[in-house]
C-alpha atoms as an extended CHARMM CRD file, in Angstrom:
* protein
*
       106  EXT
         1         1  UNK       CA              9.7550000000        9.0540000000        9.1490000000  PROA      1               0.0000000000
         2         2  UNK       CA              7.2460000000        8.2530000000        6.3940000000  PROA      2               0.0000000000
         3         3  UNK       CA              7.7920000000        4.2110000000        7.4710000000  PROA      3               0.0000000000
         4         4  UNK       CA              6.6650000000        4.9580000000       11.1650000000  PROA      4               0.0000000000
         5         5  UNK       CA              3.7480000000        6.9470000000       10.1030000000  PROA      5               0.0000000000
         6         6  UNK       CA              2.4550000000        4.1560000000        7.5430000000  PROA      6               0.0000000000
         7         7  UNK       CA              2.7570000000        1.9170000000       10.0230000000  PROA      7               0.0000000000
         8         8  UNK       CA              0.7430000000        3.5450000000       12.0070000000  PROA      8               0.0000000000
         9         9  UNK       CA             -2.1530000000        4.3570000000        9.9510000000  PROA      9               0.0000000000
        10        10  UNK       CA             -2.2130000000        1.1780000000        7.7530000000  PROA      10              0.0000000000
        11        11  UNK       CA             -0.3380000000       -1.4070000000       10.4490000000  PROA      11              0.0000000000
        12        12  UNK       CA              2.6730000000       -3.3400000000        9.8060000000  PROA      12              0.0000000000
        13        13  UNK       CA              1.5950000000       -5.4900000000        6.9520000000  PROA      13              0.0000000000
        14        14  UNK       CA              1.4650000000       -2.5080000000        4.4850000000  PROA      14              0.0000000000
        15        15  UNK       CA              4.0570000000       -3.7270000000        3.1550000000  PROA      15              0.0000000000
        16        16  UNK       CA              2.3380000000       -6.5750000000        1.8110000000  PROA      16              0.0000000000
        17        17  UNK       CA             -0.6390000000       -3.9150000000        0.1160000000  PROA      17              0.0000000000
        18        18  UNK       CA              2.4290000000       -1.7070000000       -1.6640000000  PROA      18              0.0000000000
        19        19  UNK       CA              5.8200000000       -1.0130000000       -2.3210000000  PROA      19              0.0000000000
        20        20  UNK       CA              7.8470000000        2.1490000000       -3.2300000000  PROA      20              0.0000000000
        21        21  UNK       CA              8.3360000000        2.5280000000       -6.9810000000  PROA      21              0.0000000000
        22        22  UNK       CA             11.7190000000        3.4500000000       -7.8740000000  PROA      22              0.0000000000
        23        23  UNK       CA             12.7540000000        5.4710000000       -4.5890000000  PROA      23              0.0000000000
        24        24  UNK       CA             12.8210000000        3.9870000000       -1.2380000000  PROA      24              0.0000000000
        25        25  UNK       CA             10.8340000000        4.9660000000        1.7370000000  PROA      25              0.0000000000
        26        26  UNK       CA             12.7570000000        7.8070000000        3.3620000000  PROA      26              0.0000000000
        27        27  UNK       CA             13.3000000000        8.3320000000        6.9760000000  PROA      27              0.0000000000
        28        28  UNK       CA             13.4980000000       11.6310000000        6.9270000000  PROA      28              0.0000000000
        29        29  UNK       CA             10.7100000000       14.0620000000        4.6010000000  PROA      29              0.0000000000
        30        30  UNK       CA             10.6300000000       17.4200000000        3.4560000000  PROA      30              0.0000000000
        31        31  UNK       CA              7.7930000000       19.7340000000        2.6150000000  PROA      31              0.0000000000
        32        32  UNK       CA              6.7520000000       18.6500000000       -0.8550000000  PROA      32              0.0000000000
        33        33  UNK       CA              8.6980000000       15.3680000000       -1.0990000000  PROA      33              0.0000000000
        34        34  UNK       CA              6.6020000000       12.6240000000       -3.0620000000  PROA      34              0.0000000000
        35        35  UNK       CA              7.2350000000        9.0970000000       -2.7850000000  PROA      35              0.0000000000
        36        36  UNK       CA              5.4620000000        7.1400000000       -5.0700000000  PROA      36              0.0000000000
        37        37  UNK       CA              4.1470000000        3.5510000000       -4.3940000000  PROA      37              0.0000000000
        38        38  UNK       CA              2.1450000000        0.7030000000       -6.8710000000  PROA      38              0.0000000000
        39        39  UNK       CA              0.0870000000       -1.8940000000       -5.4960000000  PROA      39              0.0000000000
        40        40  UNK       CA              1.3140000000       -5.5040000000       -5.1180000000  PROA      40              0.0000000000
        41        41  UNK       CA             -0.7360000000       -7.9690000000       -6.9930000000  PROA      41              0.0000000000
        42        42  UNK       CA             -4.2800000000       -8.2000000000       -6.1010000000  PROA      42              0.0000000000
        43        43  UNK       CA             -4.4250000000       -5.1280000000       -5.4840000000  PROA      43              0.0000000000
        44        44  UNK       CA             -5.8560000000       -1.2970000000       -6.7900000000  PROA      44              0.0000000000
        45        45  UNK       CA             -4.7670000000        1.8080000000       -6.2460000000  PROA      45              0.0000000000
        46        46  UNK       CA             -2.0490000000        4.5230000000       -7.2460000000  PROA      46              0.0000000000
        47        47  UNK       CA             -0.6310000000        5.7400000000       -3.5580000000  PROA      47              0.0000000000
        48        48  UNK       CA              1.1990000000        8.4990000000       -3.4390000000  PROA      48              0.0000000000
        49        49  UNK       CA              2.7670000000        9.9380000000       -0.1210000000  PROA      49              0.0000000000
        50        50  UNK       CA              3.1340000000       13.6900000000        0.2650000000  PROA      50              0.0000000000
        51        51  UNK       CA              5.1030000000       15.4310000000        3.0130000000  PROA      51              0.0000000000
        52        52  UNK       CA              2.5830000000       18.6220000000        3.9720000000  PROA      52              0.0000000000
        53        53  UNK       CA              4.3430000000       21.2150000000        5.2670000000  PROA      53              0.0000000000
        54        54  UNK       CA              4.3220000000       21.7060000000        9.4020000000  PROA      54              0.0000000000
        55        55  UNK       CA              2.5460000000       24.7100000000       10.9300000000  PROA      55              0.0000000000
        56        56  UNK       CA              3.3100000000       26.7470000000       13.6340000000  PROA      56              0.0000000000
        57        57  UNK       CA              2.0340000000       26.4380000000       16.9980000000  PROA      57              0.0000000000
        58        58  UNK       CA              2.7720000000       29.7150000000       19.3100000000  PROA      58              0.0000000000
        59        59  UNK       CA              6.3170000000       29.8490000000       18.9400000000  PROA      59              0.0000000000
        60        60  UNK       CA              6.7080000000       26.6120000000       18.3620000000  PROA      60              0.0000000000
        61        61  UNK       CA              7.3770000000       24.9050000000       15.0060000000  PROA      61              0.0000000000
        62        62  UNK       CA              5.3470000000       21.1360000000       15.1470000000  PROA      62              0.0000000000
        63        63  UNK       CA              6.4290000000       18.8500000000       12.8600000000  PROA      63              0.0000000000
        64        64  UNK       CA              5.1730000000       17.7390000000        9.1210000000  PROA      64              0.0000000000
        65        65  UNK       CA              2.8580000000       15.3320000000        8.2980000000  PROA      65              0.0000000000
        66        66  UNK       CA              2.3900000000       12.8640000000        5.7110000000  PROA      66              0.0000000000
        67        67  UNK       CA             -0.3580000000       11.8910000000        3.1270000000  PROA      67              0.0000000000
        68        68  UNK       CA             -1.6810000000        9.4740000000        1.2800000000  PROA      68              0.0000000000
        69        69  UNK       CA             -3.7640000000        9.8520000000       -1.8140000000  PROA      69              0.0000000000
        70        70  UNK       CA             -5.5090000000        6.5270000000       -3.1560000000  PROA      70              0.0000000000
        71        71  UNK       CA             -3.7640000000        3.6340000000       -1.1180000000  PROA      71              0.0000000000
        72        72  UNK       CA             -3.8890000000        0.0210000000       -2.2310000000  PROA      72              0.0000000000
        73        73  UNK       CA             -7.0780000000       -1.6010000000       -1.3180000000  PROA      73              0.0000000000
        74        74  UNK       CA             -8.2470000000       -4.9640000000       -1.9330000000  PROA      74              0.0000000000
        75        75  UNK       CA            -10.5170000000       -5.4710000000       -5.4410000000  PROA      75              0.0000000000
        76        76  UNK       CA            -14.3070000000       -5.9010000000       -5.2090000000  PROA      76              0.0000000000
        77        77  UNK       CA            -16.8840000000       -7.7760000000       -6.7220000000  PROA      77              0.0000000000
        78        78  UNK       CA            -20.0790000000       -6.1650000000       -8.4320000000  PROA      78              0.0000000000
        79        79  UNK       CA            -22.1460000000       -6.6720000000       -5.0160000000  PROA      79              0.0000000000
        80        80  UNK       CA            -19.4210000000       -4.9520000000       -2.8480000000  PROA      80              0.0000000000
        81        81  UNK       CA            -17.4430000000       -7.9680000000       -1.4200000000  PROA      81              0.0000000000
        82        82  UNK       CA            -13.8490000000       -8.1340000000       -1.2690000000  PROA      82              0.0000000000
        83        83  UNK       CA            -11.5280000000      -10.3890000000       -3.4500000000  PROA      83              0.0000000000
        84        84  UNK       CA             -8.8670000000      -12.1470000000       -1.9290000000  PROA      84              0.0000000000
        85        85  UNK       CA             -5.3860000000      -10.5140000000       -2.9740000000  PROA      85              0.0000000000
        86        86  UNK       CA             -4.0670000000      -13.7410000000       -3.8920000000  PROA      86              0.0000000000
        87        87  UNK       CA             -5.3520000000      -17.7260000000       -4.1500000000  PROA      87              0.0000000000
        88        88  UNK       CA             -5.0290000000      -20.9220000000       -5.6450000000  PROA      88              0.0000000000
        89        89  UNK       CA             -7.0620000000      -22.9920000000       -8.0640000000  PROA      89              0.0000000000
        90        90  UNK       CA             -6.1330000000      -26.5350000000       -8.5280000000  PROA      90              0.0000000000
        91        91  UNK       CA             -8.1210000000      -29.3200000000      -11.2640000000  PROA      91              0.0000000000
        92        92  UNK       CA             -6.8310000000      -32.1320000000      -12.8160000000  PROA      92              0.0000000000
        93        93  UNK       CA             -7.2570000000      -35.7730000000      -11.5460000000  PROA      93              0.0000000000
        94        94  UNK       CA             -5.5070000000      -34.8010000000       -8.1850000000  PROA      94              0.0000000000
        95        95  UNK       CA             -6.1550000000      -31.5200000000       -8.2250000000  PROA      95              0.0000000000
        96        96  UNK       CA             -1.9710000000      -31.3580000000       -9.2300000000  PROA      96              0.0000000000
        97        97  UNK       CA             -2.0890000000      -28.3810000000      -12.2060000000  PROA      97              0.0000000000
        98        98  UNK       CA             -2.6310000000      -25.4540000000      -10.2880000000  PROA      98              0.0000000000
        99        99  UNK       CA             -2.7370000000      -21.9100000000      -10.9880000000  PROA      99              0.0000000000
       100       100  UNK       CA             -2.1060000000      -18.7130000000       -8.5050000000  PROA      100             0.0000000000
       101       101  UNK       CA             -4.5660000000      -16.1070000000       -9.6290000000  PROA      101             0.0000000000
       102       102  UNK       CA             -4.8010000000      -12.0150000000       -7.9460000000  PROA      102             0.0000000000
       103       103  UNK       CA             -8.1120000000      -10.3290000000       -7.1600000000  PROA      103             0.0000000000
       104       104  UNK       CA            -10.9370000000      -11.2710000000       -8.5950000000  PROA      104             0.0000000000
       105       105  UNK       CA             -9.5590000000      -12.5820000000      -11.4850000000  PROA      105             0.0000000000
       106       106  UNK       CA            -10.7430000000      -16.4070000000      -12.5730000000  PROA      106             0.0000000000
């Protein structure tokens, strides 16, 4: 299942990196399916998982595998150091107007 293996190579907080785009993540894949993700906010990347076709081993037929092709990753500045997918920035007297920004946007 295309959930199990993205938790395993990205962890259990992918979730929070991407999210399917129109079709849901599939439990079961076929050779060739595509399942298409975008990036939550903060985020760059166009993901794309591909189902690669399984190949045979003796007599025995091993299973597919999936891919990804240009996962979410976190955006950087011009020296190489990663932005914070989301924060806060507060001003006023109290610091009470506050804005939520994504990246490295200010």
């Amino acid at each position: 299942p295309l959930d199990a293996w993205l938790d395993e190579q990205f962890g259990e907080g992918w979730r929070t990196t991407m999210k399917a785009q129109g079709n849901k993540v599939t439990n079961y894949g076929f050779a060739g399916e595509v399942v298409n993700f975008m990036c939550q906010p903060g985020f760059k990347g166009k993901p794309q998982a591909v189902c690669l076709k399984g190949m045979t081993k003796g007599t025995e037929l091993q299973r597919g595998t999936w891919t990804i092709t240009s996962p979410c990753r976190p955006f950087t500045t011009a020296l190489g150091c990663n932005c914070k997918s989301r924060w806060v920035f507060c001003q006023g007297k109290f610091g009470t107007h506050c804005e939520e920004f994504y990246g490295c946007a200010a």
